[in-house]
Short mmCIF file of C-alpha atoms and ligand atoms in Angstrom, two decimals:
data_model
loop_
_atom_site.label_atom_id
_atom_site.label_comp_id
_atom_site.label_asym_id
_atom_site.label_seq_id
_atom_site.Cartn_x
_atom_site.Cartn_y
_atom_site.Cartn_z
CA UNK A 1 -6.48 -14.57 25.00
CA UNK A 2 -3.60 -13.34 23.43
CA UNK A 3 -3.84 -11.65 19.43
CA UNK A 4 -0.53 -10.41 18.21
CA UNK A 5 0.76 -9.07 14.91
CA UNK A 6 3.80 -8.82 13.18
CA UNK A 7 4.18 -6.17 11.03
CA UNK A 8 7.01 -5.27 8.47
CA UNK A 9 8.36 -5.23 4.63
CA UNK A 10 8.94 -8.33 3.24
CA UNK A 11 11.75 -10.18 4.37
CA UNK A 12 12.17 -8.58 7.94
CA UNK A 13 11.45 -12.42 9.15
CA UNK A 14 7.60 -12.40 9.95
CA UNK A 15 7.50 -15.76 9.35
CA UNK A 16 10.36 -17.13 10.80
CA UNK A 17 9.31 -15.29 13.85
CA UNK A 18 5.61 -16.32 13.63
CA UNK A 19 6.54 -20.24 13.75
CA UNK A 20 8.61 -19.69 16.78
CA UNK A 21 5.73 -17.61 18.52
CA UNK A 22 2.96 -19.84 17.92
CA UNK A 23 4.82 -23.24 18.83
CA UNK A 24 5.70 -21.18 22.37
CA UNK A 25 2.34 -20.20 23.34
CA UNK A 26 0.26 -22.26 21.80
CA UNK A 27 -1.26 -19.45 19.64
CA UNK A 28 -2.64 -19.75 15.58
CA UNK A 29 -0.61 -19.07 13.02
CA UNK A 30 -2.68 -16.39 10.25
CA UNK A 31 -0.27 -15.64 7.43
CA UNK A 32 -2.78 -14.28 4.64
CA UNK A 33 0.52 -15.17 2.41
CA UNK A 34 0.67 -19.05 2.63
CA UNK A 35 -3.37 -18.89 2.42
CA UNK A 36 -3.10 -17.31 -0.79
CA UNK A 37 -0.02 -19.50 -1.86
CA UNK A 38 -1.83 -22.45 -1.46
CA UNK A 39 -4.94 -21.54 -3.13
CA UNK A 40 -2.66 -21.04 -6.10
CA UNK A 41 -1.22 -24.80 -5.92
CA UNK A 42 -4.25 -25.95 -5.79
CA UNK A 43 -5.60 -23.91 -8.26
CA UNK A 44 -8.60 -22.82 -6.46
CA UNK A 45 -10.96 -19.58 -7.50
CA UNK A 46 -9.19 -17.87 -5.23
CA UNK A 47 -5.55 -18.65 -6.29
CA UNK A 48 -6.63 -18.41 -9.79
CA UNK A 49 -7.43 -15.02 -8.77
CA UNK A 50 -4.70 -14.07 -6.83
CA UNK A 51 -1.96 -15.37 -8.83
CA UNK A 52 -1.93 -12.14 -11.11
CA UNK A 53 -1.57 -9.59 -8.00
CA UNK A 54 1.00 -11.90 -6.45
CA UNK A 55 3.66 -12.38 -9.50
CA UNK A 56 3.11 -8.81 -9.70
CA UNK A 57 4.01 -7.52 -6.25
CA UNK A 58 0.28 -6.42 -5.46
CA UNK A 59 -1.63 -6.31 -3.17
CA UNK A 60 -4.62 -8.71 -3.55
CA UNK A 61 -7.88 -6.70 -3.30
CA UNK A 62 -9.12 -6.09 0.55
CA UNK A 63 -12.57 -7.86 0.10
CA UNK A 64 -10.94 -11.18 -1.54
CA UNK A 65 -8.57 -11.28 1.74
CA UNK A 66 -10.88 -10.48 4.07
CA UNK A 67 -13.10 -12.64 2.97
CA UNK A 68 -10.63 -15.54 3.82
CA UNK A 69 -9.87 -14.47 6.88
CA UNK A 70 -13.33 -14.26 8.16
CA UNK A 71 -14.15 -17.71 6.76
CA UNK A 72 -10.81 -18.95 9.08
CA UNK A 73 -11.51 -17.44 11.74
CA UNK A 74 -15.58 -18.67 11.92
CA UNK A 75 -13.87 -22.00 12.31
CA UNK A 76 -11.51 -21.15 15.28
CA UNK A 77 -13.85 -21.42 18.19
CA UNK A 78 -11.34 -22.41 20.63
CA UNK A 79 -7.93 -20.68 20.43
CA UNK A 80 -5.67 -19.13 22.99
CA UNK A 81 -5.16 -16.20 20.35
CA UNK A 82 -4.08 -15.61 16.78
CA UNK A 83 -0.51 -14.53 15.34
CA UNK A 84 -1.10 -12.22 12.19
CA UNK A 85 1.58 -12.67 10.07
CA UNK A 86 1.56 -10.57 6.75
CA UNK A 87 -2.02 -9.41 7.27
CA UNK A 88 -3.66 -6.63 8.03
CA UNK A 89 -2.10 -4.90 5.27
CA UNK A 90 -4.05 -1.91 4.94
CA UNK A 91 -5.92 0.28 6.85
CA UNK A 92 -9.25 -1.02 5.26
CA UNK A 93 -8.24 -4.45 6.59
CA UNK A 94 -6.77 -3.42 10.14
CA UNK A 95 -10.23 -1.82 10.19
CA UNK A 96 -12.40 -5.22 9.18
CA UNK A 97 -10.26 -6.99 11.72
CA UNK A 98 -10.90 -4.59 14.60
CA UNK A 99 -14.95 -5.65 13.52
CA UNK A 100 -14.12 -9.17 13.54
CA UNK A 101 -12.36 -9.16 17.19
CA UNK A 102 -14.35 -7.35 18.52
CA UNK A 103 -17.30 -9.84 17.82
CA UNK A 104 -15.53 -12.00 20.02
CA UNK A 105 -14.20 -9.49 22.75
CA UNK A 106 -10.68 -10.62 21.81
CA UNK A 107 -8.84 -7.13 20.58
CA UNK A 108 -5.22 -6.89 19.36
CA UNK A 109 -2.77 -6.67 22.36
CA UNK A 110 0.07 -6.66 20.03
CA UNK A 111 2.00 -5.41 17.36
CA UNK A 112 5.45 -5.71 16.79
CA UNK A 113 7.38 -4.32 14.06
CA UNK A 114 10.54 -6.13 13.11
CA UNK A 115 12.95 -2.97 11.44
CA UNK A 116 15.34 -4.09 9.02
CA UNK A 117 16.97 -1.80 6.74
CA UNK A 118 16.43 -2.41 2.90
CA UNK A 119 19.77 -3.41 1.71
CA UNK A 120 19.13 -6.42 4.05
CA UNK A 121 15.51 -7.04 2.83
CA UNK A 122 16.76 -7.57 -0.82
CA UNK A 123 19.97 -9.59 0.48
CA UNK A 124 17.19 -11.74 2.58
CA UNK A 125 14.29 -12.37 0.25
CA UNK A 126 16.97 -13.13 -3.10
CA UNK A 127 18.90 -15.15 -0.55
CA UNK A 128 15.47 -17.18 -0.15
CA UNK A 129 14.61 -17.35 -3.67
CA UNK A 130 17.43 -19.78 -4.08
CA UNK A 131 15.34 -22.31 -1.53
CA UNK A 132 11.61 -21.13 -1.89
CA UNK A 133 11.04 -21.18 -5.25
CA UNK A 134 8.80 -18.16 -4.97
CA UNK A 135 7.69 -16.91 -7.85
CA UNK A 136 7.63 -13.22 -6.29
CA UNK A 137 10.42 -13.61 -4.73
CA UNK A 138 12.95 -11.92 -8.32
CA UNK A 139 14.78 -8.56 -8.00
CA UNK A 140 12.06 -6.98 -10.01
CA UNK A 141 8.99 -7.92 -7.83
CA UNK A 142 10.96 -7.44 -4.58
CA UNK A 143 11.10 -3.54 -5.60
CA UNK A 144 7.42 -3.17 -5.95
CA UNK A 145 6.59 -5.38 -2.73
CA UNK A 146 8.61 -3.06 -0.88
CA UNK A 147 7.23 0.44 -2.68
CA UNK A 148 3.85 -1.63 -2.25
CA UNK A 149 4.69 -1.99 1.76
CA UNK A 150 5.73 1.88 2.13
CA UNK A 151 2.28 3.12 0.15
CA UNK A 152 -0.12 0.96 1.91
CA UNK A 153 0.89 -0.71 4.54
CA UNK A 154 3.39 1.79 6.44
CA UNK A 155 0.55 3.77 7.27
CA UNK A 156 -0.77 1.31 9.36
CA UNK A 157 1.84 2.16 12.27
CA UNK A 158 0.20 5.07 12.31
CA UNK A 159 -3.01 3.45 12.84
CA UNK A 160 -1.46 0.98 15.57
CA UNK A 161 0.78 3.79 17.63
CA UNK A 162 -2.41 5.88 18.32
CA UNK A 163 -4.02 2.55 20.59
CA UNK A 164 -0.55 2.38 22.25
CA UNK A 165 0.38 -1.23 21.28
CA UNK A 166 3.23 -0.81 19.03
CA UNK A 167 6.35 -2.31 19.85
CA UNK A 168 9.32 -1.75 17.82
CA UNK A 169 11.98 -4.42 17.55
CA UNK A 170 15.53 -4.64 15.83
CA UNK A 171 14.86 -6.93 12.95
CA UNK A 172 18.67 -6.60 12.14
CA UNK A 173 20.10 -9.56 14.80
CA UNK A 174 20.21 -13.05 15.00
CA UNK A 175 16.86 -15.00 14.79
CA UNK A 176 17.20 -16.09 18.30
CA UNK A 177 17.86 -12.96 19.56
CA UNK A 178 14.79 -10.95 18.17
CA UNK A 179 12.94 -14.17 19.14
CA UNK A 180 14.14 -13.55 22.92
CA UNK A 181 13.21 -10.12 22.34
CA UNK A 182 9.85 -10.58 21.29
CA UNK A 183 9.21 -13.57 24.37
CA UNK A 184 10.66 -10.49 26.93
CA UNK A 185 7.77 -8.08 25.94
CA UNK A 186 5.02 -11.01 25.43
CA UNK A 187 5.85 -12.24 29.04
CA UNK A 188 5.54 -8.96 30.67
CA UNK A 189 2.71 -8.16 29.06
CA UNK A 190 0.92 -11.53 30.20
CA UNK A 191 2.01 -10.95 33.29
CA UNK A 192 0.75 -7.51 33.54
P1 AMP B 1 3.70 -12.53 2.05
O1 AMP B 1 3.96 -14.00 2.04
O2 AMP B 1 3.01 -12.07 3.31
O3 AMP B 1 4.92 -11.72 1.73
O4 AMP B 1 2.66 -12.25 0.87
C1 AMP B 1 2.97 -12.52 -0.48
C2 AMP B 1 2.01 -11.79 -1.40
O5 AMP B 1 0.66 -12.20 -1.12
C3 AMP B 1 1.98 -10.28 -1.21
O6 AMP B 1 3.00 -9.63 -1.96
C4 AMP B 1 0.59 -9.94 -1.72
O7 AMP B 1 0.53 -9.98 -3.14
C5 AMP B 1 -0.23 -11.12 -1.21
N1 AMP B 1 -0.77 -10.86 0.15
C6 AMP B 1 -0.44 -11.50 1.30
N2 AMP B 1 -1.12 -11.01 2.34
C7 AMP B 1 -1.91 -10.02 1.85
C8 AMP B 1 -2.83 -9.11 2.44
N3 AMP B 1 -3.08 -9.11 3.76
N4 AMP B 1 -3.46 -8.22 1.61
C9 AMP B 1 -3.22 -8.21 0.29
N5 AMP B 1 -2.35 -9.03 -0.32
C10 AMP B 1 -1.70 -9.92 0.44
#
């Protein structure tokens, strides 16, 4: 079993770099973001909810995301391993999720941390805007995600260095070559 995260400000390429992951070994895709997106097309309680933290930058509250996650991950029985994209977020949540693996004996081998410097982050995420239709994804919010990211998440690397399982990749390059990047330390570690 194989858990992995990728951790980094918005618009360092998580997600781009999640669907490449999960199609190569066969692992589930976790990206708290596109839960929480769809809730809000749908117009569920919980998008209804989240919809104000969102178009604001925020973070939505630990128990509301937690609580999805658990709920996901009670249906995932069989799974070679999970790719956290976007999630934990805080130390609160990194904490629940260390509960939650553990249940199953199935800790976090993985982080990696794709750097990119923040004049590329806004270049990258208004760049999107133009396709995604995001509605977080404006000059205004970007600012906030990105103070959000270096308040509460940043400490998490912290949290993630101590166990030893932090991996730090150059978010900078091509897709395809932080992609061959990520495979190189994934494959030695499987083969470990
Ligand atoms: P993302 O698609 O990962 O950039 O997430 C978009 C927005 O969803 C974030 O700016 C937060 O408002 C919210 N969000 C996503 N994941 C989390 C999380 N793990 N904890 C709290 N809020 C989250």
């Amino acid at each position: 079993m194989l858990n992995i995260i990728l951790f980094g400000a918005p618009g360092t390429g998580k997600g781009t770099q999640s669907g490449l992951i999960i199609e190569k070994y066969r692992l589930v895709h976790l990206s708290t973001g596109d839960i929480l997106r769809e809730a809000i097309s749908k117009e569920t309680p919980l998008g209804l909810e989240a919809k104000h933290y969102i178009d604001h930058g925020l973070l939505v509250p630990d128990n509301v995301v937690l609580g999805e996650v658990n709920e996901i991950m009670k249906q995932k029985k069989e799974y070679a391993g999970f790719v956290f994209d976007g999630f934990p977020r805080t130390i609160l949540q990194a904490e629940a999720l260390d509960v939650m693996l553990n249940e199953i004996h199935a800790p976090i081998n993985m982080v990696f941390t794709l750097d990119v410097n923040e004049e590329e982050l806004f270049l990258r995420i208004l760049n999107r805007a133009k396709l995604s239709g995001r509605s977080d994804d404006n000059e205004e919010t970007i600012r906030k995600r990105v103070a959000v990211f270096k308040a509460q998440s940043l400490p998490l690397l912290d949290y993630y260095e101590k166990q030893g399982i932090c991996y730090h990749i150059d978010g900078m390059r091509k897709i395809d070559e932080v992609f061959a990047h990520i495979c190189e330390n994934i494959d030695y570690y499987k083969d470990k």
